[in-house]
Tab-separated table of C-alpha atoms in Angstrom:
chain	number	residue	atom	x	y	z
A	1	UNK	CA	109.926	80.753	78.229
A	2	UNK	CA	113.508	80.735	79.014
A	3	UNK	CA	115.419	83.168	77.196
A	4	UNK	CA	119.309	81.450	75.963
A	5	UNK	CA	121.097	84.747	77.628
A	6	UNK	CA	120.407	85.069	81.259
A	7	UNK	CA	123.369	87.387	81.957
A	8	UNK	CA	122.654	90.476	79.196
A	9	UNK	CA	125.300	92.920	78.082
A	10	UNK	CA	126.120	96.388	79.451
A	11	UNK	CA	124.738	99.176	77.740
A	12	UNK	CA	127.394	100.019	75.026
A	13	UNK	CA	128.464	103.983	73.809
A	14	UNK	CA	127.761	104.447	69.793
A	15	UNK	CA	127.970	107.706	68.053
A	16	UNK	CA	130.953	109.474	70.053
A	17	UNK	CA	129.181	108.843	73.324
A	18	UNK	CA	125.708	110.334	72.814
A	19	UNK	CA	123.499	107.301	72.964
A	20	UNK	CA	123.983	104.535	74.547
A	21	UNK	CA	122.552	101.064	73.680
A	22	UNK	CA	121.283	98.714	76.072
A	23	UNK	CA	120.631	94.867	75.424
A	24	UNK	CA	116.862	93.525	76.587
A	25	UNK	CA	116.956	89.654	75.624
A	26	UNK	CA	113.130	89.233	74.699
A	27	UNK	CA	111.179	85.742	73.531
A	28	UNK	CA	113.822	82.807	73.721
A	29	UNK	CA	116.682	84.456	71.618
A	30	UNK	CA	115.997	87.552	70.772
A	31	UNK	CA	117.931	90.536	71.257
A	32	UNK	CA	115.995	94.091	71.936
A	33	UNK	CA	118.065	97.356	71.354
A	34	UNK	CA	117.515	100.310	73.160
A	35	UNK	CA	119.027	103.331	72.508
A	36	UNK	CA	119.061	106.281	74.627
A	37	UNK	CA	120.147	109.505	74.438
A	38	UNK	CA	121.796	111.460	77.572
A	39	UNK	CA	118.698	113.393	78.150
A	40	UNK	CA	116.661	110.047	78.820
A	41	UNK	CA	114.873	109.799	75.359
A	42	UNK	CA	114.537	106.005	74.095
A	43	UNK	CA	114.187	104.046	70.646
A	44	UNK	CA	113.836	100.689	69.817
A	45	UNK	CA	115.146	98.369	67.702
A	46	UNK	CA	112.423	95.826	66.657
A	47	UNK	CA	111.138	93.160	69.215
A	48	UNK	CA	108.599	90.201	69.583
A	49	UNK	CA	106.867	92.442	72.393
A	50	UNK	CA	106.698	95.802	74.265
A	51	UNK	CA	107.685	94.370	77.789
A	52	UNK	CA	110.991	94.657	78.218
A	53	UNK	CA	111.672	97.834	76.676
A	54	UNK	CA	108.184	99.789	78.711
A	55	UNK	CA	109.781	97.910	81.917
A	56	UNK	CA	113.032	99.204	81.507
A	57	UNK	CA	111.838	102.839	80.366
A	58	UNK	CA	109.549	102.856	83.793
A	59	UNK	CA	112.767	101.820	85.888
A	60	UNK	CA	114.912	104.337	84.409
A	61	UNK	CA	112.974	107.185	83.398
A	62	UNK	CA	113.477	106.811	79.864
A	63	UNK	CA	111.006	108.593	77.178
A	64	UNK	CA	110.387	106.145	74.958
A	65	UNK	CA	109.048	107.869	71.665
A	66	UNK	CA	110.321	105.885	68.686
A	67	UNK	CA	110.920	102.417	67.232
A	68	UNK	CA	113.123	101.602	64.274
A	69	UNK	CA	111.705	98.727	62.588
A	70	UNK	CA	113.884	96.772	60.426
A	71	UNK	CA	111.837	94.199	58.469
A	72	UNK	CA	108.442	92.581	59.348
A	73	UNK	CA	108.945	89.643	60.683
A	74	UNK	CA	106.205	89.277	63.713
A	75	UNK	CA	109.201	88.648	65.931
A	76	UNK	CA	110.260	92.346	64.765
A	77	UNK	CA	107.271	93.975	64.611
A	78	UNK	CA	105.774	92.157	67.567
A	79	UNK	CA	106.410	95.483	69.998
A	80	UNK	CA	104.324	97.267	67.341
A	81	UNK	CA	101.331	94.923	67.419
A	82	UNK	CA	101.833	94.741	71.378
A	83	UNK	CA	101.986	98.441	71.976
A	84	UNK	CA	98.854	98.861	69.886
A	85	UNK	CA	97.348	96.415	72.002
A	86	UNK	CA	97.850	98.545	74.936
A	87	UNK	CA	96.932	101.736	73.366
A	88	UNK	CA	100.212	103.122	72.820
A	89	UNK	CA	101.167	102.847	69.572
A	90	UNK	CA	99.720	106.615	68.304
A	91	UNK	CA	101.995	107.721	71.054
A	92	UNK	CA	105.173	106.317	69.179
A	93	UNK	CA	107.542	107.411	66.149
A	94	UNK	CA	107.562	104.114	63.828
A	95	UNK	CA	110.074	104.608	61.437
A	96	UNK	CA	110.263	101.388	59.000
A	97	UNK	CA	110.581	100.330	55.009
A	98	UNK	CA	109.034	102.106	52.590
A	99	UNK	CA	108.983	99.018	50.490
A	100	UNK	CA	107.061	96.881	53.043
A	101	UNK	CA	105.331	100.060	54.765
A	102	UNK	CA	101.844	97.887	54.486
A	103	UNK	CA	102.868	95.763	56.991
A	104	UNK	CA	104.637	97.866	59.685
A	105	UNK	CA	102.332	98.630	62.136
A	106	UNK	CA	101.792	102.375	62.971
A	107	UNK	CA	104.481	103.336	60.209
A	108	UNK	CA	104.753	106.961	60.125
A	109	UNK	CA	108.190	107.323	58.939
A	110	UNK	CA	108.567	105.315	55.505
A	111	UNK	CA	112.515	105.169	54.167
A	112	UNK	CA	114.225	103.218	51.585
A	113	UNK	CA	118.001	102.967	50.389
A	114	UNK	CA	120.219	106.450	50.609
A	115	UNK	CA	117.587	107.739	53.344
A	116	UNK	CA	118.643	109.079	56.524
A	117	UNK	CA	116.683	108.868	59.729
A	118	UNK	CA	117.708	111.327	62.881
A	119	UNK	CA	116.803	110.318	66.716
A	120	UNK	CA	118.081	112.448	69.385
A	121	UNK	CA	119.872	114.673	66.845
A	122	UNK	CA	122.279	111.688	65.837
A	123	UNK	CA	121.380	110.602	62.653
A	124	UNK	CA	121.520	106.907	60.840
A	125	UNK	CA	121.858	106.384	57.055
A	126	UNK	CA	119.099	103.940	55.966
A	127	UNK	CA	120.597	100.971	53.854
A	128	UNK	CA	118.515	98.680	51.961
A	129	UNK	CA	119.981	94.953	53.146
A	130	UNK	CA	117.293	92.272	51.395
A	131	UNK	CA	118.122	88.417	50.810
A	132	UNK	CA	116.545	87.336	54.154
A	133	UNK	CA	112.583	89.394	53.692
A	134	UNK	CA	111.780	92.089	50.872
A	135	UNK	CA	112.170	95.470	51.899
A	136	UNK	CA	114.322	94.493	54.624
A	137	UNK	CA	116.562	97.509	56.209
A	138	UNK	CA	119.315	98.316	58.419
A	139	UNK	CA	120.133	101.225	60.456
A	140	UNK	CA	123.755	102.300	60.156
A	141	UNK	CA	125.135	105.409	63.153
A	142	UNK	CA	128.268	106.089	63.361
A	143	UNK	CA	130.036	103.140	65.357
A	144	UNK	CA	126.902	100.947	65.336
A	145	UNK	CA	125.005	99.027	62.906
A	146	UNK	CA	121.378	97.535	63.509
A	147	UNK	CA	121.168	94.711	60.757
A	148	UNK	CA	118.273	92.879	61.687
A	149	UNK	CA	118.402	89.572	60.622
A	150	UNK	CA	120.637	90.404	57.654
A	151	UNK	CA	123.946	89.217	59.949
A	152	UNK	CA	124.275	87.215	62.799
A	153	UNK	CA	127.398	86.630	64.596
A	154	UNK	CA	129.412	84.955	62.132
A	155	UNK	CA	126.433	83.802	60.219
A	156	UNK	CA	123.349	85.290	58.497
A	157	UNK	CA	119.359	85.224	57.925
A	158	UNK	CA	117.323	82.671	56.092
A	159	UNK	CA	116.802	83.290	52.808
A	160	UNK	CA	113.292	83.409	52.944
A	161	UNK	CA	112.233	86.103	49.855
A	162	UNK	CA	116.075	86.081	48.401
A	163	UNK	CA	117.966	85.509	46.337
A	164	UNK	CA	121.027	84.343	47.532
A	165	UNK	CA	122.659	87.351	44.887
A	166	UNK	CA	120.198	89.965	46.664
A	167	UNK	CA	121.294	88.923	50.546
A	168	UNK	CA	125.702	87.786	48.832
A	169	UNK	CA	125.121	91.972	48.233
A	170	UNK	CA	123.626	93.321	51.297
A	171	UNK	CA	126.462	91.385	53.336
A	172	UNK	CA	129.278	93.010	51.317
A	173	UNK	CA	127.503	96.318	52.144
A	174	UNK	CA	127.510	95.482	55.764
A	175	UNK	CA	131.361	94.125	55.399
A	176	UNK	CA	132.364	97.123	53.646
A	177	UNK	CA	131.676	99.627	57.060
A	178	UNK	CA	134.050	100.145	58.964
A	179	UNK	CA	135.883	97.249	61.055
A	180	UNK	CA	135.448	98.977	64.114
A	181	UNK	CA	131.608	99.179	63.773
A	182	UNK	CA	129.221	97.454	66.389
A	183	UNK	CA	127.021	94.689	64.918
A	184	UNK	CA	123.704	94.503	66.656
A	185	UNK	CA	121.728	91.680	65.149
A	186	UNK	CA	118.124	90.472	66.772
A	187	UNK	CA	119.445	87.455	67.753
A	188	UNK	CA	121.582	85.334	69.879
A	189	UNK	CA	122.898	82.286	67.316
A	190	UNK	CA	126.247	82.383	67.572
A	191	UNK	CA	127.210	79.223	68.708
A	192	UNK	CA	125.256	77.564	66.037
A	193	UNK	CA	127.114	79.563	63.055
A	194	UNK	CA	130.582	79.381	64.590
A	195	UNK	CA	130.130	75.570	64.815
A	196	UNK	CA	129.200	75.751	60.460
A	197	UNK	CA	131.870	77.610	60.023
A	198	UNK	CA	134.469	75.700	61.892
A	199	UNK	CA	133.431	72.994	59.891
A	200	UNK	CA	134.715	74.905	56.692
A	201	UNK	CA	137.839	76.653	58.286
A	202	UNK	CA	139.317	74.675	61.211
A	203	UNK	CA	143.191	76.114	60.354
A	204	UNK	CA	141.532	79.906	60.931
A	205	UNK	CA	143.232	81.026	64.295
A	206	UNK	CA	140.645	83.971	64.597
A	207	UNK	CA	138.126	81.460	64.128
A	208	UNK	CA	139.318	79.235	67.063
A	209	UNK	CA	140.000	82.430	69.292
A	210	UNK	CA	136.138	83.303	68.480
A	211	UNK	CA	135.018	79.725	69.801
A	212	UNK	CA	136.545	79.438	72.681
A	213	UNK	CA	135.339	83.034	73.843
A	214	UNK	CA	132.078	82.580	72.824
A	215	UNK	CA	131.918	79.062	74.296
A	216	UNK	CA	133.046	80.500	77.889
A	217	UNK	CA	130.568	83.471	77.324
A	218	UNK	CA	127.716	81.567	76.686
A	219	UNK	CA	127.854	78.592	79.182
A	220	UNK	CA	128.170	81.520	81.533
A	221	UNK	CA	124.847	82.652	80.158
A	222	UNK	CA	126.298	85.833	78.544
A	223	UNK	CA	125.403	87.292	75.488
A	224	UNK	CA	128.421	86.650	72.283
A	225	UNK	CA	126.812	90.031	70.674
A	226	UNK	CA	127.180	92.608	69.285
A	227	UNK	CA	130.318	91.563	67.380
A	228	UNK	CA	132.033	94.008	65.272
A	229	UNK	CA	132.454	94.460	61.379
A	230	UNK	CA	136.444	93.719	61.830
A	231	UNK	CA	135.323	90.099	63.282
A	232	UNK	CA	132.757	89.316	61.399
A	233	UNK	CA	135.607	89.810	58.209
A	234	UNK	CA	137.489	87.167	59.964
A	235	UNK	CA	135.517	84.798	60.540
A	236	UNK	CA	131.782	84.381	59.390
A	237	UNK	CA	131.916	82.094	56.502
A	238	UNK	CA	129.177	84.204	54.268
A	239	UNK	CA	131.619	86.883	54.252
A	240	UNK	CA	134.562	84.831	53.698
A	241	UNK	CA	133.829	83.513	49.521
A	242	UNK	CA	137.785	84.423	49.070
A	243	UNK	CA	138.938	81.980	51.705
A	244	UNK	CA	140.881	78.687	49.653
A	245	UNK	CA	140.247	76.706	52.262
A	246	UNK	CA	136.538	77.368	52.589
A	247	UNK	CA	136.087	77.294	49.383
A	248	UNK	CA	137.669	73.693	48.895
A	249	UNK	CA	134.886	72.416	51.707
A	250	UNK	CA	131.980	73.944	50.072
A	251	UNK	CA	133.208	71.845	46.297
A	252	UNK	CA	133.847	69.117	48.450
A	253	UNK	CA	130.304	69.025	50.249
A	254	UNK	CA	127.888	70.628	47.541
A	255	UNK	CA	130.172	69.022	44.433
A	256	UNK	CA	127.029	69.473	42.076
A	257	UNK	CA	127.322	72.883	42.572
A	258	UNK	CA	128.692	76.236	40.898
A	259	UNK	CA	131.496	78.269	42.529
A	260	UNK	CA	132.576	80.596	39.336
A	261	UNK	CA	131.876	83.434	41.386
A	262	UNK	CA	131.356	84.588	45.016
A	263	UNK	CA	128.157	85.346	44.708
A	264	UNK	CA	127.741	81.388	43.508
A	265	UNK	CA	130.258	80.619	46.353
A	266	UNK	CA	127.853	82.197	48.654
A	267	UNK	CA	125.009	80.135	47.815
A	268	UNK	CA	126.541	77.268	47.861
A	269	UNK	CA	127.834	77.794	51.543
A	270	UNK	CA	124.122	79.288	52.094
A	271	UNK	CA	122.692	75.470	50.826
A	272	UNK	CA	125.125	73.794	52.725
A	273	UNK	CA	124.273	75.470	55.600
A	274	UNK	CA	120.801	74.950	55.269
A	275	UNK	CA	121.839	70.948	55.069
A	276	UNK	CA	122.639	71.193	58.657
A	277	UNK	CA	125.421	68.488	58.343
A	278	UNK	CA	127.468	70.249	61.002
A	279	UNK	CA	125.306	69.930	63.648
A	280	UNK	CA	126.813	66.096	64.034
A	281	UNK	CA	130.236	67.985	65.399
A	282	UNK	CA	130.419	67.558	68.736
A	283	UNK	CA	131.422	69.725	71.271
A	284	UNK	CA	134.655	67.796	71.895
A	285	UNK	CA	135.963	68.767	68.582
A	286	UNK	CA	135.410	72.535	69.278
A	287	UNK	CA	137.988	74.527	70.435
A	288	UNK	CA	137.323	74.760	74.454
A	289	UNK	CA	136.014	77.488	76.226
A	290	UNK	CA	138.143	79.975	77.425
A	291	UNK	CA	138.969	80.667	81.206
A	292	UNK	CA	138.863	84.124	81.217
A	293	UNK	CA	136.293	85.164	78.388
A	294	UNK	CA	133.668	87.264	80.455
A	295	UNK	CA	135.924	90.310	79.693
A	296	UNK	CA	135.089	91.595	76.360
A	297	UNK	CA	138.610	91.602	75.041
A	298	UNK	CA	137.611	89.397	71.809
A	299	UNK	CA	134.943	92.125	70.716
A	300	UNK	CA	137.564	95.277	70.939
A	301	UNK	CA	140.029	93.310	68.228
């Protein structure tokens, strides 16, 4: 299969410089993180399969010892399954939920909300980010945050175990880090949310700025993440309850619906959403693609 991002990232700094994350597109649209530290040792973030991230370790020389899973999703804990497949797996640090340890594969690490996790002697705090799968958790270092499928570029997961109050919560905890912070979701949907939530804020000037860059960046076959916390503030509509605007579209589409609070303004725009009535915007009515976009000049604002 064709994978959506044929041009991938380069490998960004978190944590004052000592590791460095590198992107490995895996499946169709998901997004692999690799971190490494400066004396070659590896982690990953999730995955549907091994492939990528033992292909990449061989080329480079990296020591792959640990994987961080976040929830368990088979498209997350595929690498598990995959590496256990190949024998590997006793080899490997598995640090996942304590809440859903039954089904992470090779778990040997079990955390849960307030826990901290060191790789590489940087260390993570462990937040507990459900609404999309029970027991779901994200990994937060210091300049970079691996969410999962809790956000997305300027949307978020499926509310598969919910409910919408559980996931309305783990976003504000996610929103509340710092705006600088890197947001590396598992996968590449940005388009697809930016084009719901133009549909709810088409006067949002950050909004339009986002569109056109990730417009350009993507029919270049680049990759629109990670995003930061900062952007995400600006302009993903599940973070934006407080918008007037928004909130008039959302009572104007779902007019059956309660918005006496955000967390009802949430998931309302979570329903809505899920109606898919956006996807009959066309292209045209997008803002267009901007010339210059393959720098990442959006990202550092």
């Amino acid at each position: 299969m064709t994978h959506v991002v044929s041009r991938p990232n380069a490998p960004f700094p978190i944590a004052g410089g000592r590791l460095t994350v590198h992107q490995l597109p895996a499946a169709t649209d998901n997004l692999v993180w690799l971190l490494v530290a400066a004396d070659g040792e590896a982690a990953a973030v999730d995955g549907p399969d091994a492939e990528g991230v033992l292909a990449l370790a061989a080329e480079r020389g990296f020591r792959f010892t640990t994987i961080l899973n976040t929830h368990t999703h088979g498209d997350h804990v595929g690498i598990n399954r995959d590496l256990e497949r190949r024998g590997l797996l006793g080899k490997i640090r598995v640090v996942g939920s304590k809440k859903a340890a039954k089904d992470v594969p090779g778990i040997g690490e079990r955390v849960d909300e307030g826990d901290t996790v060191t790789f590489a002697g940087v260390t993570a705090k462990v937040l507990l980010t459900e609404g999309h799968i029970d027991g779901h958790v994200s990994y937060v270092f210091d300049g970079g945050a691996f969410v999962g499928d809790t956000m997305f570029g300027a949307g978020c997961g499926y509310l598969f175990d919910g409910p919408p109050e559980k996931m309305h919560r783990s976003l504000a905890r996610l929103a509340a880090l710092p705006p600088e912070t890197r947001v590396f979701c598992a996968h590449e949907y940005t388009l697809d949310n930016l084009r719901f939530a133009w549909s709810l804020e088409p006067e949002n000037p950050d909004l339009a700025r986002r569109i056109g860059w990730s417009r350009a960046r993507r029919d270049a076959g680049g990759c629109t993440v990670p995003s930061t916390i900062g952007l995400e503030r600006r302009t993903n509509p599940f973070l934006r309850g407080d918008s007037p605007a928004l909130r008039a579209r959302v009572a104007a589409a779902m007019p059956d619906r309660s918005l006496d609070s955000p967390e009802a303004v949430f998931a309302a725009t979570r329903a809505l959403k899920d109606r898919k009535d956006y996807k009959s915007i066309p292209d045209s009515s997008l803002p267009p693609p901007w010339p210059s976009a393959l720098d990442d000049a959006l990202e550092r604002q």
